[in-house]
Coordinates of C-alpha atoms and ligand atoms in Angstrom, one line a residue:
M1366 CA -10.5 2.4 -5.9
A1367 CA -9.3 2.7 -2.4
R1368 CA -5.8 1.6 -1.8
K1369 CA -5.2 -1.8 -0.3
K1370 CA -3.9 -2.1 3.2
I1371 CA -1.1 -4.3 4.3
A1372 CA -0.7 -5.0 8.1
L1373 CA 2.6 -6.3 9.2
I1374 CA 2.4 -7.8 12.7
G1375 CA 6.0 -7.8 14.0
A1376 CA 8.3 -5.0 13.0
G1377 CA 11.6 -6.9 13.4
N1378 CA 14.0 -8.0 10.7
I1379 CA 11.4 -9.7 8.5
G1380 CA 8.7 -7.1 9.3
G1381 CA 10.9 -4.2 8.3
T1382 CA 12.0 -5.9 5.1
L1383 CA 8.3 -6.8 4.3
A1384 CA 7.4 -3.1 4.7
H1385 CA 10.2 -2.0 2.4
L1386 CA 9.3 -4.5 -0.3
A1387 CA 5.5 -3.8 0.0
A1388 CA 6.3 0.0 -0.4
L1389 CA 8.7 -0.5 -3.4
K1390 CA 6.1 -2.7 -5.1
G1391 CA 3.2 -0.4 -4.4
L1392 CA 1.1 -3.0 -2.8
G1393 CA -0.8 -0.4 -0.7
D1394 CA -0.7 1.5 2.5
I1395 CA 1.3 -0.2 5.2
V1396 CA 0.8 -0.6 9.0
L1397 CA 3.8 -1.9 11.0
F1398 CA 2.6 -3.3 14.4
D1399 CA 4.9 -4.4 17.3
V1400 CA 4.7 -4.6 21.0
V1401 CA 7.9 -2.7 21.5
E1402 CA 7.3 1.0 21.6
G1403 CA 9.2 3.1 19.2
V1404 CA 10.5 0.4 16.9
P1405 CA 7.5 0.2 14.5
Q1406 CA 7.2 4.0 14.6
G1407 CA 10.9 4.5 13.9
K1408 CA 11.0 2.0 11.0
A1409 CA 7.8 3.5 9.5
L1410 CA 9.4 7.0 9.6
D1411 CA 12.6 5.7 8.0
L1412 CA 10.7 3.8 5.3
A1413 CA 8.4 6.8 4.6
Q1414 CA 11.5 8.8 3.9
C1415 CA 12.4 6.3 1.1
G1416 CA 9.2 7.5 -0.7
P1417 CA 10.5 10.7 -2.3
V1418 CA 13.6 8.9 -3.6
E1419 CA 11.9 5.7 -4.8
G1420 CA 8.8 7.5 -5.9
F1421 CA 6.2 5.6 -3.8
D1422 CA 3.5 7.4 -1.9
A1423 CA 2.1 4.7 0.3
E1424 CA 1.2 5.8 3.8
I1425 CA 3.4 3.9 6.3
K1426 CA 2.4 3.9 9.9
G1427 CA 4.1 2.4 12.9
T1428 CA 1.9 1.4 15.9
N1429 CA 1.5 -0.5 19.1
D1430 CA -2.3 -0.5 18.9
Y1431 CA -4.2 -3.3 17.1
A1432 CA -7.0 -0.9 16.2
D1433 CA -4.7 0.5 13.5
I1434 CA -4.8 -2.8 11.5
A1435 CA -8.6 -2.3 11.0
G1436 CA -9.7 -3.1 7.5
A1437 CA -6.4 -4.7 6.5
D1438 CA -6.6 -6.7 3.3
V1439 CA -3.5 -8.8 4.1
C1440 CA -1.9 -9.4 7.5
I1441 CA 1.6 -10.9 7.5
V1442 CA 2.6 -12.2 10.9
T1443 CA 6.3 -12.3 12.0
A1444 CA 5.7 -11.5 15.6
G1445 CA 7.7 -13.6 18.1
R1446 CA 11.2 -14.7 18.7
A1447 CA 13.6 -15.7 16.0
R1448 CA 16.0 -18.6 16.4
Q1449 CA 19.5 -18.1 18.0
P1450 CA 22.4 -20.4 17.2
G1451 CA 21.8 -23.9 18.8
M1452 CA 18.0 -23.3 19.0
S1453 CA 15.7 -25.4 16.9
R1454 CA 12.5 -24.0 15.5
D1455 CA 10.7 -26.1 18.0
D1456 CA 12.5 -24.5 20.9
L1457 CA 10.5 -21.4 20.0
L1458 CA 7.2 -23.2 20.4
A1459 CA 6.2 -22.1 23.9
I1460 CA 7.3 -18.5 23.5
N1461 CA 5.7 -18.0 20.1
L1462 CA 2.5 -19.8 21.0
K1463 CA 1.6 -17.0 23.5
V1464 CA 2.4 -14.5 20.8
M1465 CA 0.1 -16.2 18.3
K1466 CA -2.7 -16.0 20.9
A1467 CA -2.3 -12.2 21.2
V1468 CA -2.0 -11.8 17.5
G1469 CA -4.9 -14.1 16.7
E1470 CA -7.1 -12.1 19.0
G1471 CA -6.0 -8.8 17.5
I1472 CA -6.8 -10.1 14.0
R1473 CA -10.1 -11.6 15.0
Q1474 CA -11.1 -8.2 16.5
H1475 CA -9.8 -5.8 13.9
A1476 CA -9.1 -7.5 10.6
P1477 CA -11.4 -10.6 10.4
D1478 CA -11.7 -10.3 6.6
S1479 CA -8.0 -10.3 5.8
F1480 CA -5.8 -12.9 4.2
V1481 CA -3.3 -13.9 6.8
I1482 CA 0.2 -15.2 6.0
C1483 CA 2.1 -16.5 9.0
I1484 CA 5.9 -16.7 9.0
T1485 CA 6.5 -17.1 12.7
N1486 CA 8.3 -20.4 13.6
P1487 CA 7.8 -23.2 14.3
L1488 CA 5.7 -22.5 11.2
D1489 CA 3.4 -25.4 10.8
A1490 CA 2.3 -25.3 14.4
M1491 CA 2.1 -21.5 14.7
V1492 CA 0.0 -21.1 11.6
W1493 CA -2.4 -23.7 12.9
A1494 CA -2.5 -22.0 16.3
L1495 CA -3.0 -18.6 14.7
R1496 CA -6.0 -20.0 12.7
E1497 CA -7.5 -21.4 15.9
F1498 CA -6.9 -18.2 17.9
S1499 CA -8.1 -15.9 15.2
G1500 CA -11.2 -18.0 14.3
L1501 CA -10.7 -17.0 10.6
P1502 CA -11.7 -19.6 8.0
A1503 CA -8.9 -21.9 7.0
H1504 CA -8.8 -20.8 3.4
K1505 CA -7.8 -17.3 4.6
V1506 CA -4.9 -18.4 6.8
V1507 CA -1.7 -19.8 5.3
G1508 CA 1.9 -20.4 6.3
M1509 CA 4.9 -19.2 4.4
A1510 CA 7.5 -21.9 4.2
G1511 CA 7.3 -23.7 0.9
V1512 CA 8.1 -20.7 -1.3
L1513 CA 11.2 -20.0 0.8
D1514 CA 12.2 -23.6 1.0
S1515 CA 11.8 -24.1 -2.8
A1516 CA 13.7 -20.8 -3.4
R1517 CA 16.6 -22.2 -1.4
F1518 CA 16.4 -25.5 -3.4
R1519 CA 16.2 -23.6 -6.7
T1520 CA 19.2 -21.4 -5.8
F1521 CA 21.4 -24.4 -5.0
L1522 CA 20.2 -26.4 -8.0
A1523 CA 20.9 -23.4 -10.3
Q1524 CA 24.4 -23.0 -8.9
E1525 CA 25.1 -26.7 -9.4
F1526 CA 23.8 -26.9 -13.0
G1527 CA 25.3 -23.5 -13.9
V1528 CA 22.0 -22.2 -15.2
S1529 CA 19.7 -19.2 -14.4
V1530 CA 17.6 -19.6 -11.2
K1531 CA 14.7 -18.3 -13.4
D1532 CA 14.7 -21.6 -15.3
V1533 CA 14.8 -23.9 -12.2
N1534 CA 11.5 -25.0 -10.8
A1535 CA 11.6 -26.9 -7.6
F1536 CA 9.0 -28.6 -5.5
V1537 CA 9.1 -28.9 -1.7
L1538 CA 6.4 -30.6 0.4
G1539 CA 5.8 -31.2 4.1
G1540 CA 6.7 -29.3 7.2
H1541 CA 9.1 -26.4 7.4
G1542 CA 11.9 -28.0 9.2
D1543 CA 14.4 -30.7 9.0
T1544 CA 11.7 -33.1 7.8
M1545 CA 10.7 -31.1 4.7
V1546 CA 10.5 -33.1 1.5
P1547 CA 12.2 -31.7 -1.6
V1548 CA 10.5 -33.7 -4.4
L1549 CA 13.0 -34.3 -7.2
E1550 CA 10.5 -35.9 -9.6
Y1551 CA 8.7 -32.5 -9.9
S1552 CA 11.9 -30.4 -9.9
T1553 CA 13.0 -29.3 -13.4
V1554 CA 15.2 -27.0 -15.4
S1555 CA 12.9 -25.5 -18.1
G1556 CA 10.8 -28.6 -17.9
I1557 CA 13.7 -31.1 -17.9
P1558 CA 13.5 -33.3 -14.8
V1559 CA 16.6 -33.2 -12.5
A1560 CA 17.0 -37.0 -12.9
D1561 CA 17.4 -36.5 -16.7
L1562 CA 20.0 -33.8 -16.1
I1563 CA 21.9 -36.2 -13.9
K1564 CA 21.8 -38.8 -16.7
M1565 CA 23.2 -36.2 -19.1
G1566 CA 26.1 -35.8 -16.7
M1567 CA 25.3 -32.3 -15.6
S1568 CA 25.5 -33.4 -11.9
T1569 CA 25.5 -36.6 -9.9
Q1570 CA 23.0 -38.2 -7.6
E1571 CA 25.3 -37.7 -4.7
K1572 CA 25.6 -33.9 -5.3
V1573 CA 21.9 -33.6 -5.7
D1574 CA 21.3 -35.5 -2.5
A1575 CA 23.7 -33.1 -0.8
I1576 CA 21.6 -30.2 -2.2
V1577 CA 18.4 -31.8 -0.8
Q1578 CA 20.1 -32.0 2.6
R1579 CA 21.4 -28.4 2.4
T1580 CA 17.9 -27.2 1.5
R1581 CA 16.5 -29.0 4.6
S1582 CA 18.9 -27.2 6.9
G1583 CA 19.0 -24.0 4.8
G1584 CA 17.6 -21.8 7.6
G1585 CA 20.0 -23.2 10.2
E1586 CA 23.0 -22.5 7.9
I1587 CA 22.1 -18.8 7.9
V1588 CA 21.4 -18.8 11.7
A1589 CA 24.9 -20.2 12.3
L1590 CA 26.4 -17.5 10.1
L1591 CA 24.4 -14.6 11.4
K1592 CA 24.8 -15.7 15.1
T1593 CA 22.2 -13.1 16.3
G1594 CA 19.1 -14.0 14.3
S1595 CA 17.7 -15.8 11.4
A1596 CA 17.1 -15.2 7.7
Y1597 CA 15.0 -12.3 6.7
Y1598 CA 15.5 -11.2 3.1
A1599 CA 14.3 -14.4 1.4
P1600 CA 11.5 -15.1 3.9
A1601 CA 10.1 -11.5 3.3
T1602 CA 10.4 -11.8 -0.5
S1603 CA 8.6 -15.2 -0.4
A1604 CA 5.7 -13.9 1.7
I1605 CA 5.3 -10.9 -0.6
E1606 CA 4.9 -13.2 -3.6
M1607 CA 2.0 -14.9 -1.7
A1608 CA 0.4 -11.5 -0.8
E1609 CA 0.6 -10.4 -4.4
A1610 CA -1.1 -13.7 -5.6
Y1611 CA -4.0 -12.8 -3.3
L1612 CA -4.2 -9.1 -3.9
Y1613 CA -4.0 -9.4 -7.7
D1614 CA -6.0 -12.6 -7.9
K1615 CA -3.1 -14.2 -9.7
K1616 CA -4.1 -17.9 -9.2
R1617 CA -0.5 -18.6 -8.5
V1618 CA 0.4 -22.3 -7.8
L1619 CA 2.7 -22.0 -4.8
P1620 CA 3.9 -24.3 -2.1
A1621 CA 2.6 -23.2 1.3
A1622 CA 1.3 -24.5 4.6
A1623 CA -2.4 -25.0 4.2
E1624 CA -5.0 -26.8 6.2
L1625 CA -5.6 -30.3 4.7
N1626 CA -9.0 -32.0 4.8
G1627 CA -8.2 -35.4 3.5
E1628 CA -5.7 -34.4 0.8
Y1629 CA -2.5 -36.5 1.0
G1630 CA -4.4 -38.6 3.6
V1631 CA -4.1 -35.8 6.2
S1632 CA -6.9 -34.0 8.0
G1633 CA -7.0 -31.0 10.3
L1634 CA -3.3 -30.2 10.1
Y1635 CA -1.4 -27.5 8.3
V1636 CA 1.2 -29.1 6.0
G1637 CA 3.2 -27.7 3.1
V1638 CA 1.6 -28.6 -0.2
P1639 CA 1.1 -26.9 -3.6
I1640 CA -2.0 -24.6 -3.5
V1641 CA -3.7 -22.1 -5.8
I1642 CA -3.7 -18.6 -4.2
G1643 CA -6.2 -16.1 -5.7
A1644 CA -8.7 -13.6 -4.5
G1645 CA -10.5 -16.4 -2.6
G1646 CA -7.4 -17.1 -0.5
V1647 CA -6.5 -20.8 -0.8
E1648 CA -8.7 -21.6 -3.8
K1649 CA -7.4 -25.2 -4.2
V1650 CA -5.1 -27.7 -2.7
I1651 CA -3.3 -29.6 -5.5
E1652 CA -2.8 -33.3 -4.8
V1653 CA 0.0 -34.8 -6.9
E1654 CA 1.1 -38.4 -7.3
L1655 CA 4.0 -39.2 -5.0
T1656 CA 6.5 -42.0 -5.1
D1657 CA 6.5 -44.4 -2.2
A1658 CA 9.7 -42.8 -0.9
A1659 CA 8.2 -39.3 -1.0
K1660 CA 5.0 -40.6 0.7
Q1661 CA 7.1 -42.0 3.5
N1662 CA 9.1 -38.8 3.9
L1663 CA 5.9 -36.8 3.9
Q1664 CA 4.5 -39.1 6.6
V1665 CA 7.6 -38.4 8.8
S1666 CA 7.0 -34.7 8.2
V1667 CA 3.3 -34.9 9.1
D1668 CA 4.1 -36.9 12.3
A1669 CA 6.6 -34.2 13.3
V1670 CA 3.8 -31.5 12.8
K1671 CA 1.4 -33.6 14.8
E1672 CA 3.8 -33.8 17.7
L1673 CA 4.1 -30.0 17.7
L1674 CA 0.4 -29.6 17.8
E1675 CA 0.2 -32.0 20.8
A1676 CA 2.8 -29.8 22.5
C1677 CA 0.8 -26.7 21.8
R1678 CA -2.4 -28.3 23.2
S1679 CA -0.5 -29.3 26.4
I1680 CA 0.7 -25.7 26.8
D1681 CA -2.6 -24.0 26.1
S1682 CA -5.7 -26.0 27.0
S1683 CA -8.0 -23.7 25.0
L1684 CA -6.5 -25.5 21.9
A1685 CA -7.6 -28.9 23.0
Ligands
LIG980 N1 3.1 -8.9 19.2 C1 3.8 -8.2 18.2 N2 5.1 -8.3 18.0 C2 5.8 -9.0 18.8 C3 5.2 -9.8 19.9 C4 3.8 -9.7 20.0 N3 3.2 -10.3 21.0 N4 6.2 -10.4 20.5 C5 7.4 -10.1 19.9 N5 7.1 -9.3 18.8 C6 8.0 -8.7 17.9 C7 9.4 -8.3 18.5 O1 9.3 -7.1 19.2 C8 10.2 -8.2 17.2 O2 10.3 -6.8 16.7 O3 8.3 -9.5 16.8 C9 9.5 -9.0 16.2 C10 10.3 -10.2 15.7 O4 11.4 -9.7 15.0 P1 12.9 -10.3 14.9 O5 13.2 -10.7 16.3 O6 13.7 -9.4 14.2 O7 12.6 -11.7 14.1 P2 12.5 -11.9 12.6 O8 13.8 -12.3 12.0 O9 11.7 -10.8 12.0 O10 11.7 -13.3 12.6 C11 10.3 -13.4 13.0 O11 9.8 -15.3 11.7 O12 11.1 -16.7 10.4 C12 10.4 -16.5 11.6 O13 11.8 -17.8 13.2 C13 11.4 -16.5 12.8 O14 9.7 -16.7 14.5 C14 10.6 -15.8 13.8 C15 9.8 -14.8 13.0

């Protein structure tokens, strides 16, 4: 069987980390694409030299030519600008929309059968624009946010409860931004709902509310600390989990930005929801019962995504 091919569009902090993880996990041959000359080639060479030590034999190529992504099974897109301190994800919109146009055209031309995972922010708008520009079917284009947001939520809950992160399952809906909706009713420790753990005295509602808030601004907390960029280890790990679900037909149930067609009362937008990822791409959108409060929060999040799409349409009339 021929090896799988993973194309990483953007060879910055996340792109480089993605390449390292994909090589260590033996996902397949790797192509690192970037517009900056030398960076993808240099990173590819450095990564290839991990091979003898780590024992992987993937071919790792750096390139500035889209033709090299031809035949990719998975494309993971991080091309664009990352946030600087004081910048919101939305400030990136105009800059990264242009980047999505170039990337979408590159994928349309050279890797139209791939499964595309977008990470570039503002995520919910960029993944939508990438689908529009690439012309790929919606079930083959997803946005990575929910796995990362719920990983942040799980980390903070595990620290609060003093238990292993492995046993904490958390559920985050909505857009990737300050309006994301961590859903406590579906967040558990080995099946025990968080609300029950509060009743048992393992935490308080105030502390859990503070964790919800910290999760919402989890990316900003890291930007403020790093000062020269945004998070990259956890975003890369999260996208690799999604790529593995597709490549190995795992039917994983993961929160991700997917195009909705009536689910949760939303149509034609990318919103973070639980989906099943397998060899067919997005095989199912799972629609769970929500409390009225969660529904309201989701609506706020959906409205924020709608506003971003309007902004995209006003910048690029081909999206109208
Ligand atoms: N095509 C390909 N690559 C591009 C393009 C383009 N049109 N424009 C910029 N790039 C490249 C840059 O040259 C850089 O190498 O994208 C890379 C981005 O890397 P970083 O600046 O290190 O950003 P990173 O931390 O990887 O984040 C990338 O993901 O989480 C989001 O907000 C984040 O939008 C940002 C993206």
